[in-house]
Amino acid sequence: MVLVLGGGGATVRPAGVAWGLLSAAAYAAMTLVTRWWGQDGGTDSSGTTVWSFAVVALCLLPLATAEGLVPHTAEPARVGVYLLYIAAVPTAVAYTLYFAGAAVVRSATVSVITLLEPVSAAVIAVALLGEALTLTTVAGTVLMLAAVTGLAVAETRSVVAARREAAPV
């Protein structure tokens, strides 16, 4: 928590922490359900993507209705093109590929790989968007990479041990 707070004027809001924990629990549930569906052939990655987006859309609908379903802009065509792009490329395609991989890879492996997302976001922000490389960013990146490395090593050891036990002597 401390690493993402930034400057001295930042405060921790309990409601934000609660929403973050709820989001993490939902993401974990989605990862486990995807793996379960992939094992028993319940659905494919496209079906998982559609169901996930349908649930999220229903959860966000009351908020969108309160705010307004149509963006308020002087350039609706341009905003429409941007929305279609965001919906198609970084959302639908990316999640379809994610669910396809999650269905055939161990849940622990998926969890480890997804930890790299904030690291890649930090690299893109610094390299392409001109964000300042702060000590906080470096410390967070180092901690995430250390966690991913530790989890990957532990998982590799468990897989090797399982293979040794299963190998005929």
Coordinates of C-alpha atoms in Angstrom, one line a residue:
M1 CA 0.0 0.0 0.0
V2 CA 2.7 2.4 0.9
L3 CA 4.4 2.1 -2.5
V4 CA 1.4 3.3 -4.4
L5 CA 0.4 6.2 -2.2
G6 CA 3.0 8.6 -3.7
G7 CA 3.4 12.0 -2.2
G8 CA 2.7 13.3 1.3
G9 CA -0.8 14.4 0.6
A10 CA -2.1 10.9 -0.1
T11 CA -4.5 9.2 2.3
V12 CA -5.8 5.7 2.6
R13 CA -9.6 5.5 2.2
P14 CA -11.1 2.4 3.8
A15 CA -13.9 2.2 1.1
G16 CA -11.2 2.2 -1.6
V17 CA -9.4 -0.6 0.2
A18 CA -12.6 -2.6 0.5
W19 CA -13.4 -2.2 -3.2
G20 CA -9.8 -3.2 -4.0
L21 CA -10.2 -6.4 -1.9
L22 CA -13.6 -7.2 -3.5
S23 CA -12.0 -6.7 -6.9
A24 CA -9.2 -9.1 -6.0
A25 CA -11.6 -11.7 -4.8
A26 CA -13.7 -11.5 -8.0
Y27 CA -10.5 -11.8 -10.1
A28 CA -9.4 -14.8 -8.1
A29 CA -12.8 -16.4 -8.5
M30 CA -12.8 -15.7 -12.3
T31 CA -9.3 -17.3 -12.6
L32 CA -10.5 -20.4 -10.8
V33 CA -13.8 -20.7 -12.6
T34 CA -12.0 -20.3 -16.0
R35 CA -9.6 -23.1 -15.1
W36 CA -12.5 -25.3 -13.9
W37 CA -14.4 -24.7 -17.1
G38 CA -11.3 -25.4 -19.2
Q39 CA -10.8 -28.7 -17.5
D40 CA -14.3 -30.1 -17.9
G41 CA -15.0 -28.5 -21.3
G42 CA -17.8 -26.4 -19.9
T43 CA -17.1 -23.5 -22.3
D44 CA -14.4 -22.2 -24.5
S45 CA -12.4 -18.9 -24.1
S46 CA -14.9 -16.9 -26.2
G47 CA -17.8 -18.1 -24.0
T48 CA -15.9 -17.3 -20.8
T49 CA -15.1 -13.8 -22.2
V50 CA -18.8 -13.2 -23.1
W51 CA -20.0 -14.4 -19.7
S52 CA -17.4 -12.3 -17.8
F53 CA -18.3 -9.2 -19.8
A54 CA -22.0 -9.7 -19.3
V55 CA -21.6 -9.9 -15.5
V56 CA -19.4 -6.8 -15.5
A57 CA -21.8 -4.9 -17.7
L58 CA -24.7 -5.7 -15.4
C59 CA -22.7 -4.6 -12.4
L60 CA -21.7 -1.3 -14.1
L61 CA -25.1 -0.6 -15.6
P62 CA -26.6 1.3 -12.6
L63 CA -23.5 3.5 -12.4
A64 CA -23.5 4.1 -16.2
T65 CA -27.3 4.9 -16.1
A66 CA -26.7 7.5 -13.3
E67 CA -23.8 9.1 -15.2
G68 CA -25.3 8.9 -18.7
L69 CA -25.1 6.0 -21.2
V70 CA -23.9 8.3 -24.0
P71 CA -20.6 10.1 -23.7
H72 CA -21.0 13.9 -23.6
T73 CA -18.6 15.2 -26.3
A74 CA -18.3 17.5 -29.2
E75 CA -16.9 14.7 -31.3
P76 CA -19.2 11.7 -30.9
A77 CA -17.8 9.9 -34.0
R78 CA -14.2 10.1 -32.8
V79 CA -15.2 8.9 -29.3
G80 CA -17.2 6.1 -30.9
V81 CA -14.2 4.9 -32.9
Y82 CA -12.0 5.0 -29.8
L83 CA -14.6 3.0 -27.8
L84 CA -14.9 0.4 -30.5
Y85 CA -11.1 0.0 -30.6
I86 CA -10.9 -0.3 -26.8
A87 CA -13.7 -2.8 -26.8
A88 CA -12.2 -4.9 -29.6
V89 CA -8.5 -4.9 -29.3
P90 CA -7.2 -4.5 -25.8
T91 CA -10.4 -5.9 -24.2
A92 CA -12.1 -8.6 -26.2
V93 CA -9.0 -10.0 -28.0
A94 CA -6.8 -9.8 -24.9
Y95 CA -9.3 -11.4 -22.6
T96 CA -10.1 -14.2 -25.1
L97 CA -6.4 -15.0 -25.2
Y98 CA -6.2 -14.8 -21.4
F99 CA -9.1 -17.2 -20.9
A100 CA -7.7 -19.6 -23.5
G101 CA -4.4 -19.7 -21.7
A102 CA -6.0 -19.9 -18.2
A103 CA -8.1 -22.9 -19.3
V104 CA -5.0 -25.0 -20.0
V105 CA -2.4 -23.6 -17.5
R106 CA -2.4 -24.2 -13.7
S107 CA -4.2 -21.4 -11.8
A108 CA -1.1 -20.7 -9.8
T109 CA 0.9 -20.1 -13.0
V110 CA -1.8 -17.8 -14.3
S111 CA -1.7 -15.8 -11.0
V112 CA 2.1 -15.5 -11.2
I113 CA 1.9 -14.3 -14.8
T114 CA -0.7 -11.7 -14.1
L115 CA 1.5 -10.2 -11.5
L116 CA 3.7 -8.9 -14.4
E117 CA 0.9 -6.6 -15.6
P118 CA 1.7 -3.7 -13.3
V119 CA 5.4 -4.1 -14.1
S120 CA 4.7 -3.8 -17.9
A121 CA 2.4 -0.9 -17.2
A122 CA 5.2 0.9 -15.4
V123 CA 7.7 0.2 -18.2
I124 CA 5.2 1.4 -20.8
A125 CA 4.5 4.6 -18.8
V126 CA 8.2 5.4 -18.5
A127 CA 9.3 4.4 -21.9
L128 CA 6.4 5.5 -24.1
L129 CA 4.5 8.1 -22.1
G130 CA 7.3 10.0 -20.5
E131 CA 6.4 9.3 -16.9
A132 CA 9.1 10.1 -14.4
L133 CA 11.0 7.1 -13.1
T134 CA 10.6 7.5 -9.3
L135 CA 12.1 5.6 -6.5
T136 CA 8.6 4.4 -5.6
T137 CA 8.2 3.0 -9.2
V138 CA 11.5 1.2 -9.1
A139 CA 10.9 -0.2 -5.6
G140 CA 7.4 -1.5 -6.6
T141 CA 8.8 -3.0 -9.8
V142 CA 11.6 -4.7 -7.9
L143 CA 9.2 -6.1 -5.3
M144 CA 6.8 -7.4 -8.0
L145 CA 9.6 -9.0 -10.0
A146 CA 11.0 -10.6 -6.8
A147 CA 7.6 -12.0 -6.0
V148 CA 7.1 -13.3 -9.5
T149 CA 10.5 -14.9 -9.4
G150 CA 9.9 -16.5 -6.0
L151 CA 6.5 -17.9 -7.1
A152 CA 7.9 -19.2 -10.4
V153 CA 10.8 -21.0 -8.6
A154 CA 8.4 -22.5 -6.0
E155 CA 6.0 -23.7 -8.7
T156 CA 8.9 -25.1 -10.8
R157 CA 10.1 -27.0 -7.8
S158 CA 6.7 -28.5 -7.1
V159 CA 6.2 -29.5 -10.7
V160 CA 9.7 -31.2 -10.7
A161 CA 8.9 -33.0 -7.4
A162 CA 5.5 -34.2 -8.8
R163 CA 7.2 -35.6 -11.9
R164 CA 9.8 -37.4 -9.8
E165 CA 7.1 -39.0 -7.7
A166 CA 5.1 -40.0 -10.8
A167 CA 8.2 -41.4 -12.7
P168 CA 8.5 -45.2 -12.6
V169 CA 11.6 -46.5 -10.8

